[in-house]
mmCIF file of C-alpha atoms in Angstrom:
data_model
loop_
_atom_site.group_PDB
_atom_site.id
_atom_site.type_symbol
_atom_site.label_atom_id
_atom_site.label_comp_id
_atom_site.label_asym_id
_atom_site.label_seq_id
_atom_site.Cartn_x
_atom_site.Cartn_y
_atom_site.Cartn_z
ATOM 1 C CA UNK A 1 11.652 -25.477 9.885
ATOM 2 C CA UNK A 2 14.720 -27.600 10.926
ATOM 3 C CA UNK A 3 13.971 -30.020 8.421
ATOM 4 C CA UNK A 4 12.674 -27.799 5.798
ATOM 5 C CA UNK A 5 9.665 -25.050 4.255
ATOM 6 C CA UNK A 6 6.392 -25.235 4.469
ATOM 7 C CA UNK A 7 3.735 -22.835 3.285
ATOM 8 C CA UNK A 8 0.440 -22.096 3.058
ATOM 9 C CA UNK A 9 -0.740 -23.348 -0.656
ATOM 10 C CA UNK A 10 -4.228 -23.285 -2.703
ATOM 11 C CA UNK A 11 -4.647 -27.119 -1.611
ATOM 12 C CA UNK A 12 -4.992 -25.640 1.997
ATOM 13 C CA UNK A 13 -7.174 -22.792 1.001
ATOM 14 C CA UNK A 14 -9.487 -25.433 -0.938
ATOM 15 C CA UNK A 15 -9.529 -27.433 1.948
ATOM 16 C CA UNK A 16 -9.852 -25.161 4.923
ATOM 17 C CA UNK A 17 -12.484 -22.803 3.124
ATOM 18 C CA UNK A 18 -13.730 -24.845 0.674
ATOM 19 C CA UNK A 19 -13.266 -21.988 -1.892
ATOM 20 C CA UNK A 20 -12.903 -22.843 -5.735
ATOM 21 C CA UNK A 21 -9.113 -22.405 -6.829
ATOM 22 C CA UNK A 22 -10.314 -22.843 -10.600
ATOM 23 C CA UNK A 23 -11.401 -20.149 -12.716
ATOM 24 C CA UNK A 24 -10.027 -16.337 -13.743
ATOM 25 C CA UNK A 25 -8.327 -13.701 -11.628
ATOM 26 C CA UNK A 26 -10.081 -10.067 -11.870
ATOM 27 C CA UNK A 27 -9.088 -7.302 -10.797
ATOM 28 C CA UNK A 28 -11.584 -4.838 -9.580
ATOM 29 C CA UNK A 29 -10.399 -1.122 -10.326
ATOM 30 C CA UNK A 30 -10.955 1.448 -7.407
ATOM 31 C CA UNK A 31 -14.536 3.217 -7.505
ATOM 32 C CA UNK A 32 -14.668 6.824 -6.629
ATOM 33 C CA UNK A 33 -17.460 7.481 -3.845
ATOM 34 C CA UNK A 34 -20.215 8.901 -6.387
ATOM 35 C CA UNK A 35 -19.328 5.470 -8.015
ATOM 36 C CA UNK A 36 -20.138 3.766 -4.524
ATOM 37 C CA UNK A 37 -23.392 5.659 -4.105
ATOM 38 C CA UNK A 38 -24.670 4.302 -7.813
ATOM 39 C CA UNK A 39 -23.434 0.948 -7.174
ATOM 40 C CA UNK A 40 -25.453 0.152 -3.695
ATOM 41 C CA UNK A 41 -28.540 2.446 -5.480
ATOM 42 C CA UNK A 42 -28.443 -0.682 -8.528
ATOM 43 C CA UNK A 43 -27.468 -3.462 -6.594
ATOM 44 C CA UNK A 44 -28.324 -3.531 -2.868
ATOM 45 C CA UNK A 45 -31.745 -1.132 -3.866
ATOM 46 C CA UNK A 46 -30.650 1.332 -1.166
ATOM 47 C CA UNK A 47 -32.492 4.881 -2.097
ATOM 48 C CA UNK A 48 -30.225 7.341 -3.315
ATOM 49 C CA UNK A 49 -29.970 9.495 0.038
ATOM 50 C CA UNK A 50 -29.342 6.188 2.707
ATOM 51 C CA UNK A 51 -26.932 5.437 -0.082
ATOM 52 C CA UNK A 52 -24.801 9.039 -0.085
ATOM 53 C CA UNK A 53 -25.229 9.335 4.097
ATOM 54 C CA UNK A 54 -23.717 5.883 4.513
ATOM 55 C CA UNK A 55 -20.530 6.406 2.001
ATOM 56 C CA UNK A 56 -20.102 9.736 3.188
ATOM 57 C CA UNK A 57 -19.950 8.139 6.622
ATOM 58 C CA UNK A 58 -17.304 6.104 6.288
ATOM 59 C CA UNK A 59 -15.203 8.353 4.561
ATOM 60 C CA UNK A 60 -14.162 6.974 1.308
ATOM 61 C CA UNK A 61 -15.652 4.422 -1.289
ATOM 62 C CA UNK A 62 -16.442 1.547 1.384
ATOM 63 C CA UNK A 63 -19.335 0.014 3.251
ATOM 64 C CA UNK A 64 -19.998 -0.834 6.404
ATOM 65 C CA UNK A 65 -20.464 -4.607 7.584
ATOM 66 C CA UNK A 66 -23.028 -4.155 10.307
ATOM 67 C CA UNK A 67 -24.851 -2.302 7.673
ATOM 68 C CA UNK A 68 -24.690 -4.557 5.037
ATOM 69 C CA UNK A 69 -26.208 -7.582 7.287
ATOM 70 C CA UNK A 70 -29.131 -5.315 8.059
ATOM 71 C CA UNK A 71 -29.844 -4.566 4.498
ATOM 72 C CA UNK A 72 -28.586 -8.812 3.935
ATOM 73 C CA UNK A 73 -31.640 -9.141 6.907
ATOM 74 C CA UNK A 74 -34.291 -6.702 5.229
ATOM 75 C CA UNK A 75 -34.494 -7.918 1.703
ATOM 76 C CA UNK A 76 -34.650 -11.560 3.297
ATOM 77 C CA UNK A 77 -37.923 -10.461 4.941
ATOM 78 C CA UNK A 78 -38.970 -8.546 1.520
ATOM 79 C CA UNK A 79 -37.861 -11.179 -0.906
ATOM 80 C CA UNK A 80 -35.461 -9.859 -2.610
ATOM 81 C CA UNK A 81 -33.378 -12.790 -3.549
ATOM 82 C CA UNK A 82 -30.954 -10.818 -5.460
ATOM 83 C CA UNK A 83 -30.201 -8.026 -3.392
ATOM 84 C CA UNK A 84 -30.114 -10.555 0.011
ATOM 85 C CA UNK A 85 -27.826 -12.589 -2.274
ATOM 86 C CA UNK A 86 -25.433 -9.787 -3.169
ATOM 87 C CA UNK A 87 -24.854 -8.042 0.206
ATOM 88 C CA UNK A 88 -24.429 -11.807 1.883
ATOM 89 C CA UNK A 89 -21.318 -12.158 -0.640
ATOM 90 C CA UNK A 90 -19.919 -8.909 0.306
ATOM 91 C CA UNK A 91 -20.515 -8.945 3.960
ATOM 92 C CA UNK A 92 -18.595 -12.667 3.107
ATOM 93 C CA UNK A 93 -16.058 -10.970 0.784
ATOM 94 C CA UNK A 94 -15.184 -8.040 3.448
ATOM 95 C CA UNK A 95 -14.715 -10.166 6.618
ATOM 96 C CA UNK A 96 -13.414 -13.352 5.582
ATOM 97 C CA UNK A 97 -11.736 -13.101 2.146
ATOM 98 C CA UNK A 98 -10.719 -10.081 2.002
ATOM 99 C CA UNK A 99 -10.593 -9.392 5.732
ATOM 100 C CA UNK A 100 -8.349 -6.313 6.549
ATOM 101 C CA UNK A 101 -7.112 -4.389 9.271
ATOM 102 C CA UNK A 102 -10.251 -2.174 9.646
ATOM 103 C CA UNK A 103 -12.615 -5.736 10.906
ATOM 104 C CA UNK A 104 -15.596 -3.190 9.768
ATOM 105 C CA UNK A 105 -15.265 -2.108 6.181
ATOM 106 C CA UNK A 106 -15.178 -3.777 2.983
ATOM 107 C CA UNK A 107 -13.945 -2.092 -0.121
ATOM 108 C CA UNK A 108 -17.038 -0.762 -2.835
ATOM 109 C CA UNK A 109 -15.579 -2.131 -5.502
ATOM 110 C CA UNK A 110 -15.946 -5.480 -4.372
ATOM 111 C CA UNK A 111 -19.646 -5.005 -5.343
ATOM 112 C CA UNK A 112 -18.515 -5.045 -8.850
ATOM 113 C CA UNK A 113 -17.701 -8.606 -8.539
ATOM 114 C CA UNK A 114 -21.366 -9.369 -8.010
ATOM 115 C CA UNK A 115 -23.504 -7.143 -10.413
ATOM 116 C CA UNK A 116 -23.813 -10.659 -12.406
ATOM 117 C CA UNK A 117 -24.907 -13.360 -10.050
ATOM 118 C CA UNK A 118 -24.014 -15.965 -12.359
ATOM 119 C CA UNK A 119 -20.452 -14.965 -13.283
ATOM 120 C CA UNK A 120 -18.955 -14.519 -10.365
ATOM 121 C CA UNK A 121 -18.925 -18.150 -9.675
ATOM 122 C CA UNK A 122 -16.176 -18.370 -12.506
ATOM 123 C CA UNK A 123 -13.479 -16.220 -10.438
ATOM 124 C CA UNK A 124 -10.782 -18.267 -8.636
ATOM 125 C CA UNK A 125 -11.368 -17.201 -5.270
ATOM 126 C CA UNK A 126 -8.817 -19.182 -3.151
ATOM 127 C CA UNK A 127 -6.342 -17.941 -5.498
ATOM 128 C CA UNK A 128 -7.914 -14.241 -4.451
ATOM 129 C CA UNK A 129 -7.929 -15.387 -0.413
ATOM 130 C CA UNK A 130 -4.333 -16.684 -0.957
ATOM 131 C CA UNK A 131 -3.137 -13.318 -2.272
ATOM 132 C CA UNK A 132 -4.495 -11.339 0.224
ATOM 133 C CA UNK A 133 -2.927 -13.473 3.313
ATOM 134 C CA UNK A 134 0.148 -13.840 1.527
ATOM 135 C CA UNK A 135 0.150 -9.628 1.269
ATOM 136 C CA UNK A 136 -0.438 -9.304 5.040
ATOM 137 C CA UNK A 137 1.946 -12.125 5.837
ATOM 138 C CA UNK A 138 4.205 -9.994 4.143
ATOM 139 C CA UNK A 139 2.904 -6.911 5.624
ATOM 140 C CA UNK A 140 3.096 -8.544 9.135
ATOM 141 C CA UNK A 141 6.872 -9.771 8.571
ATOM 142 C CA UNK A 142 7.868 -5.928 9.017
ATOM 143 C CA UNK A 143 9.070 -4.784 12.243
ATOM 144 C CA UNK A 144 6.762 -1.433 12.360
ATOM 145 C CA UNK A 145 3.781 -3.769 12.053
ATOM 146 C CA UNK A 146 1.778 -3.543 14.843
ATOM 147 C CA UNK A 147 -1.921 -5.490 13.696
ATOM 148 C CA UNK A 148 -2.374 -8.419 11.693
ATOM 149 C CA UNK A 149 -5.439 -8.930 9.495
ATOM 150 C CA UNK A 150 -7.576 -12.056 9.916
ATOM 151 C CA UNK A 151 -10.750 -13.615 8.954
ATOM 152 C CA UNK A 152 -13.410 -13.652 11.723
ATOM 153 C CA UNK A 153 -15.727 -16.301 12.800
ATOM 154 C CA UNK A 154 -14.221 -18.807 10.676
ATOM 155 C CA UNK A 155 -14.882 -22.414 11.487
ATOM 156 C CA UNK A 156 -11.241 -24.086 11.663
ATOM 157 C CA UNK A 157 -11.202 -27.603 12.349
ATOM 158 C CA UNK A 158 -7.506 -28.908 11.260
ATOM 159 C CA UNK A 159 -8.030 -32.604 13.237
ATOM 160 C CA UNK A 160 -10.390 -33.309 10.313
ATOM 161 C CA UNK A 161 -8.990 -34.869 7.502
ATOM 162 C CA UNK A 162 -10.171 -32.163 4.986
ATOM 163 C CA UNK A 163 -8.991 -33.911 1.798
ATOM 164 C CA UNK A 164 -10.597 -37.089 1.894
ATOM 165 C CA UNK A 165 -13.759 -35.751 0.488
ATOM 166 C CA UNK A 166 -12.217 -34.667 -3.211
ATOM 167 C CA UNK A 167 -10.131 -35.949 -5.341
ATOM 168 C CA UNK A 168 -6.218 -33.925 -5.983
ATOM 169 C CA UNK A 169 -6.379 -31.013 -7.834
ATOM 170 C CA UNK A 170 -3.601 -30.439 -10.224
ATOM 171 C CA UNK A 171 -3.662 -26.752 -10.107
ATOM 172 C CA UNK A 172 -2.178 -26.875 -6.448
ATOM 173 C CA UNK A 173 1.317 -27.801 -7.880
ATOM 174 C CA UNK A 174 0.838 -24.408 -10.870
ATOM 175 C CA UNK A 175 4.242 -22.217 -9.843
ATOM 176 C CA UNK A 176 3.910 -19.063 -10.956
ATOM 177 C CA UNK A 177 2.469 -15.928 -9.982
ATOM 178 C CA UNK A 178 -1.178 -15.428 -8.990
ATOM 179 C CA UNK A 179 -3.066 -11.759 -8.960
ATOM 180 C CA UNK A 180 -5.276 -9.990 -7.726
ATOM 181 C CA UNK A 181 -6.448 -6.421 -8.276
ATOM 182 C CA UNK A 182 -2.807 -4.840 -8.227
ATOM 183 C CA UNK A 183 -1.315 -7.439 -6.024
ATOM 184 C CA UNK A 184 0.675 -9.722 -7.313
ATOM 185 C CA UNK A 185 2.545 -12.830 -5.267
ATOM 186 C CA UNK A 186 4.711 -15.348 -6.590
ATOM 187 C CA UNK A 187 3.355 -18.745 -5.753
ATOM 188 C CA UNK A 188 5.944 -21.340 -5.426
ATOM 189 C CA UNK A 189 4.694 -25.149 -4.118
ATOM 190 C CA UNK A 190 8.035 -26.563 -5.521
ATOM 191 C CA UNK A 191 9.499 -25.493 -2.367
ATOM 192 C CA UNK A 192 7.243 -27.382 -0.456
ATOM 193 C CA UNK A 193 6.630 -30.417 -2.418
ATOM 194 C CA UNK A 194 6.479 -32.882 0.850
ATOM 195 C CA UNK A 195 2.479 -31.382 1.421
ATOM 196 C CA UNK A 196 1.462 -32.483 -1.633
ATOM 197 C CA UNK A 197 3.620 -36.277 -1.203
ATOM 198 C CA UNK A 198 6.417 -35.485 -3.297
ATOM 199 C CA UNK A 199 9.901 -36.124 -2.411
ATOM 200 C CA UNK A 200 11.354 -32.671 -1.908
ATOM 201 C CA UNK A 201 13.911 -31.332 -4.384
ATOM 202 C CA UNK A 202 16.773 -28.444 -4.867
ATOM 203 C CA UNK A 203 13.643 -26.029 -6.313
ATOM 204 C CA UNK A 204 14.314 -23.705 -9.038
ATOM 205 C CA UNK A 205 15.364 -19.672 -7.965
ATOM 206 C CA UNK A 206 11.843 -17.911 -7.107
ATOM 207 C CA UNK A 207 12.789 -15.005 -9.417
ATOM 208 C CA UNK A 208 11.817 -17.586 -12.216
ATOM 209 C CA UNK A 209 8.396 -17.477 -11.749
ATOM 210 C CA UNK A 210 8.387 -13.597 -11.530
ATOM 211 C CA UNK A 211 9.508 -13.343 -15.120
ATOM 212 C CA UNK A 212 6.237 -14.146 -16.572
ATOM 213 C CA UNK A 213 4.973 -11.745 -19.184
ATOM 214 C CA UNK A 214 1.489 -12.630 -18.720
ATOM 215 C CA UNK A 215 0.290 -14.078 -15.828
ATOM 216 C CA UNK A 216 -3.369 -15.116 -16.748
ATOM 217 C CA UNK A 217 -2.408 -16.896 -19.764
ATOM 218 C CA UNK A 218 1.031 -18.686 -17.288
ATOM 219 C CA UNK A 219 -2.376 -19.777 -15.146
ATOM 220 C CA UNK A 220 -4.671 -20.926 -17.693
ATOM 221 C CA UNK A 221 -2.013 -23.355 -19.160
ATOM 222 C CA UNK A 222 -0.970 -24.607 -15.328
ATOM 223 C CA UNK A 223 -0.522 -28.458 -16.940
ATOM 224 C CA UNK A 224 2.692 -27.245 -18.314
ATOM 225 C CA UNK A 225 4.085 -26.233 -15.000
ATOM 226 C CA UNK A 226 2.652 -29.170 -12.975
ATOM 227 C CA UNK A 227 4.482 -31.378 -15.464
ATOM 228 C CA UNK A 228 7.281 -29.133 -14.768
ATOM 229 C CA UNK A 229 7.751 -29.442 -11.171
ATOM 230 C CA UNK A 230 6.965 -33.174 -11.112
ATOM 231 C CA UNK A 231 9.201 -34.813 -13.388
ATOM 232 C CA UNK A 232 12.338 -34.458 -11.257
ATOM 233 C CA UNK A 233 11.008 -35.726 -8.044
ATOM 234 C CA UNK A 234 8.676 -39.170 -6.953
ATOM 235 C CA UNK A 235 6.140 -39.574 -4.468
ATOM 236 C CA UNK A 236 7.351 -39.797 -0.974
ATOM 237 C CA UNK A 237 7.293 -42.717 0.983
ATOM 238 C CA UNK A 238 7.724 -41.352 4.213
ATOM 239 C CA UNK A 239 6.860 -37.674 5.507
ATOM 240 C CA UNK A 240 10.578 -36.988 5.628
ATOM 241 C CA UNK A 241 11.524 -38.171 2.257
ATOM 242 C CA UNK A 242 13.722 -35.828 0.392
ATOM 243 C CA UNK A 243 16.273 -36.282 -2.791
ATOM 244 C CA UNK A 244 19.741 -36.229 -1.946
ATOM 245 C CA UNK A 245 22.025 -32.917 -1.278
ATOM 246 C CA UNK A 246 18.422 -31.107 -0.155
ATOM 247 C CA UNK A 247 18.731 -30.724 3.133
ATOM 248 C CA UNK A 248 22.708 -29.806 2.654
ATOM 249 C CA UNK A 249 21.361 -27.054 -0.036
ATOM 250 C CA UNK A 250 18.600 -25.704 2.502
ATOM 251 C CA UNK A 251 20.691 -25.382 5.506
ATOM 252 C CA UNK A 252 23.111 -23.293 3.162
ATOM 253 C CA UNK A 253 20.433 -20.849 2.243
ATOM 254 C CA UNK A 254 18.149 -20.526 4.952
ATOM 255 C CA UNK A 255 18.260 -20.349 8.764
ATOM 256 C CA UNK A 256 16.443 -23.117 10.041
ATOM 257 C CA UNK A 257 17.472 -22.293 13.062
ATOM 258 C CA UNK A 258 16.906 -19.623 15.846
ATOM 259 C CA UNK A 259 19.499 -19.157 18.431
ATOM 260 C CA UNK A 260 19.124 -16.835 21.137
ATOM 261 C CA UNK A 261 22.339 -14.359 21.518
ATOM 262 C CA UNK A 262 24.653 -15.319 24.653
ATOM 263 C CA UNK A 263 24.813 -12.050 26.467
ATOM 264 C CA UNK A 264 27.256 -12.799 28.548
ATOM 265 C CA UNK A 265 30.433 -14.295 25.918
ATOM 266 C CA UNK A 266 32.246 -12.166 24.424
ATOM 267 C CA UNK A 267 31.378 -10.957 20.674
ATOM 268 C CA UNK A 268 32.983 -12.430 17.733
ATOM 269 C CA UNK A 269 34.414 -9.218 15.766
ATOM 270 C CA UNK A 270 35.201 -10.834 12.501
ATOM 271 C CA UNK A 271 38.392 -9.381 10.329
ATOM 272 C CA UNK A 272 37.317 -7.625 7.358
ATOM 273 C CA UNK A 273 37.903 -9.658 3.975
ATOM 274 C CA UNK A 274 38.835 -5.917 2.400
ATOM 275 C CA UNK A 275 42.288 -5.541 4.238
ATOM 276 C CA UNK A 276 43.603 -7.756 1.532
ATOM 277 C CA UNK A 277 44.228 -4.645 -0.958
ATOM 278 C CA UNK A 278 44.408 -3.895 -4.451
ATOM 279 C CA UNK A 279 46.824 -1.976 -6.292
ATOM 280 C CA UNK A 280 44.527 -2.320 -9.296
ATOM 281 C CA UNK A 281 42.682 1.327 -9.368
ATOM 282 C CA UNK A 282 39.355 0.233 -9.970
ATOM 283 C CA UNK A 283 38.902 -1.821 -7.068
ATOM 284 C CA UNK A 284 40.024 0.891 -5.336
ATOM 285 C CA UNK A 285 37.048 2.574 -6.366
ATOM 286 C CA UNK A 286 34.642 -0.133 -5.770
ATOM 287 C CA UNK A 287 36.312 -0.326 -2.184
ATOM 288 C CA UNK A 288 35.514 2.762 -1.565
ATOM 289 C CA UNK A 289 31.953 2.710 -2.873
ATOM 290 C CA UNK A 290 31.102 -0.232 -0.553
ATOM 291 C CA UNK A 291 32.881 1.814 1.894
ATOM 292 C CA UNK A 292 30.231 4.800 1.147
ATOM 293 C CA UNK A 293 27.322 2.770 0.767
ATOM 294 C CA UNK A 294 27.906 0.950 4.721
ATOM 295 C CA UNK A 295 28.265 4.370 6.449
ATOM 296 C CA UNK A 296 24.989 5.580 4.957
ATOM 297 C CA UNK A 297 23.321 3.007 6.417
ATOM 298 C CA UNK A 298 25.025 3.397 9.486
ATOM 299 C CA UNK A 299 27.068 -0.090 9.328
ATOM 300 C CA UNK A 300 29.461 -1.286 11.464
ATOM 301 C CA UNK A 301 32.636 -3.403 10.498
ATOM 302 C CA UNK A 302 31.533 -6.125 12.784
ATOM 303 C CA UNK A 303 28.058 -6.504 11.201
ATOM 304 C CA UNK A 304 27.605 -9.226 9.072
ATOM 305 C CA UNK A 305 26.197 -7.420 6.265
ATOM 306 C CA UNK A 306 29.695 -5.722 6.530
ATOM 307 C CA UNK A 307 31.802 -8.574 5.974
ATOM 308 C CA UNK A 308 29.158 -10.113 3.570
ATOM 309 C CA UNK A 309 30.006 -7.157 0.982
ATOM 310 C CA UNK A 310 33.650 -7.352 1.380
ATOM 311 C CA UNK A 311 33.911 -11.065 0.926
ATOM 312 C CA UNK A 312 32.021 -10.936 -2.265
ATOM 313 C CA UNK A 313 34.588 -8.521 -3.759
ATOM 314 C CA UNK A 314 37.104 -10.273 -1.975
ATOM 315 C CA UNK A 315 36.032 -13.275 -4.162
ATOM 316 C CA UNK A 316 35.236 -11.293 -7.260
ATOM 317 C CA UNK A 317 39.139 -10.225 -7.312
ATOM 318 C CA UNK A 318 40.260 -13.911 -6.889
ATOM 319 C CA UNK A 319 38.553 -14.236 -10.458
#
């Protein structure tokens, strides 16, 4: 935004979904479809030949949502709290948590997460539904995407003021990484610290975070990196409040605004920082690596990405 970043952060997940953003990551492991077929036979008491017809149907280890609510709908009427329980979860699992691009499927191994009842209660699953939009935000940021994954028949009400009814939860300010299954996101509230009532800061380079050699143990001690993140700043008194030289450092890096071209001026070719020369031999060379490198990718001297390249050796020589 003009007047800075925002993001999406567990205190919105917690608040929005009212899903616990305590506990462990885990990170299910793919099932093979014979794995699929046992693990609906144990756990959602489907006979062993429904359960090899329906996998086979859907052509690889998943299941199917509309079928899942009838067997959620049958062992209601038989009494079969645990099953009833268990394919609720994962009909909630596939189509809000872990919603994908299918809107039909959910993933077998999800089941895993539920063959105890009483663990999976432990799992931080905000941190899980954060990871997974964060992915297809990603994902969706990519100009061959055509879809975009999203939760259905979720109850949004943002006019409600969704945080009155708990106290703050430190773990919203953790920076870091969070994980789940093989995706892994950097999480970075410092960047954002006006939604949480901080005065916004300079924040530390993202690639900080990503450094971490163990990213469960980086989570389970999150006190250090609340403490961390807010020493350097105070609470905000208004909801522009910032430390000084922020906004001067933001509108440096980022592009806070979007311009529409002017068709009809004339284009700006800028003069390329690399007609200055060398005589020394080895900038030669690196000239004429750059030089290499922008015609595979089919640059131009008037694109910026051009110039960019030439100005940093440009400045590299004046050193």
């Amino acid at each position: 935004m003009s007047f800075g970043e925002l993001s999406i952060t567990l205190d919105d997940v917690s608040c929005l979904l009212h899903l616990p953003i305590r506990g462990i990551f885990w990170s299910p492991q793919d099932v093979t479809e014979e794995v699929a077929v046992e693990l609906v036979v144990d756990y959602l008491g489907v006979s062993q030949g429904e359960a090899q017809s329906h996998v086979r149907s859907c052509r690889g280890s998943y299941y199917k949502l509309e079928w899942l609510y009838d067997l959620f709908v049958h062992h209601i009427a038989a009494s079969s709290g645990a099953y009833a329980t268990r394919a609720y979860l994962l009909m909630l699992v596939g189509s809000i948590i872990f919603a994908d691009k299918t809107y039909t499927l959910v993933k077998a191994r999800y089941l895993l997460l539920f063959t105890d009842l009483d663990r999976c209660s432990g799992y931080s699953w905000g941190a899980a539904a954060l990871v997974t939009l964060y992915r297809y935000l990603g994902d969706a940021s990519m100009y061959s995407c055509k879809q975009l994954a999203a939760p259905a028949d979720v109850i949004w009400c943002p006019f409600e003021d969704h945080r009155s009814w708990r106290l703050f939860d430190e773990i919203c300010l953790y920076r870091g990484c969070l994980k789940w299954g093989e995706t892994v996101v950097p999480y970075l509230p410092d960047r954002c610290l006006r939604q949480f009532g901080y005065r916004q800061y300079v924040p530390s380079p993202p690639l900080d975070c990503m450094m971490a050699t163990d990213i469960d143990v980086d989570w389970i001690s999150y006190h250090q990196s609340v403490i961390a993140m807010i020493g350097p700043s105070t609470l905000a008194t208004t909801p522009s409040d910032v430390e000084d030289g922020y906004l001067e450092w933001y509108y440096c890096v980022s592009h806070p605004r979007l311009v529409p071209p002017h068709r009809d001026d004339p284009r700006e070719v800028p003069v390329p920082i690399y007609d200055a020369g060398s005589s020394d031999p080895d900038w030669a060379r690196v000239s004429t690596l750059i030089h290499r490198y922008l015609r595979q990718v089919n640059a131009e001297e008037e694109d910026p990405q051009f110039t960019d390249l030439f100005e940093a050796l440009h400045i590299s020589r004046s050193h």
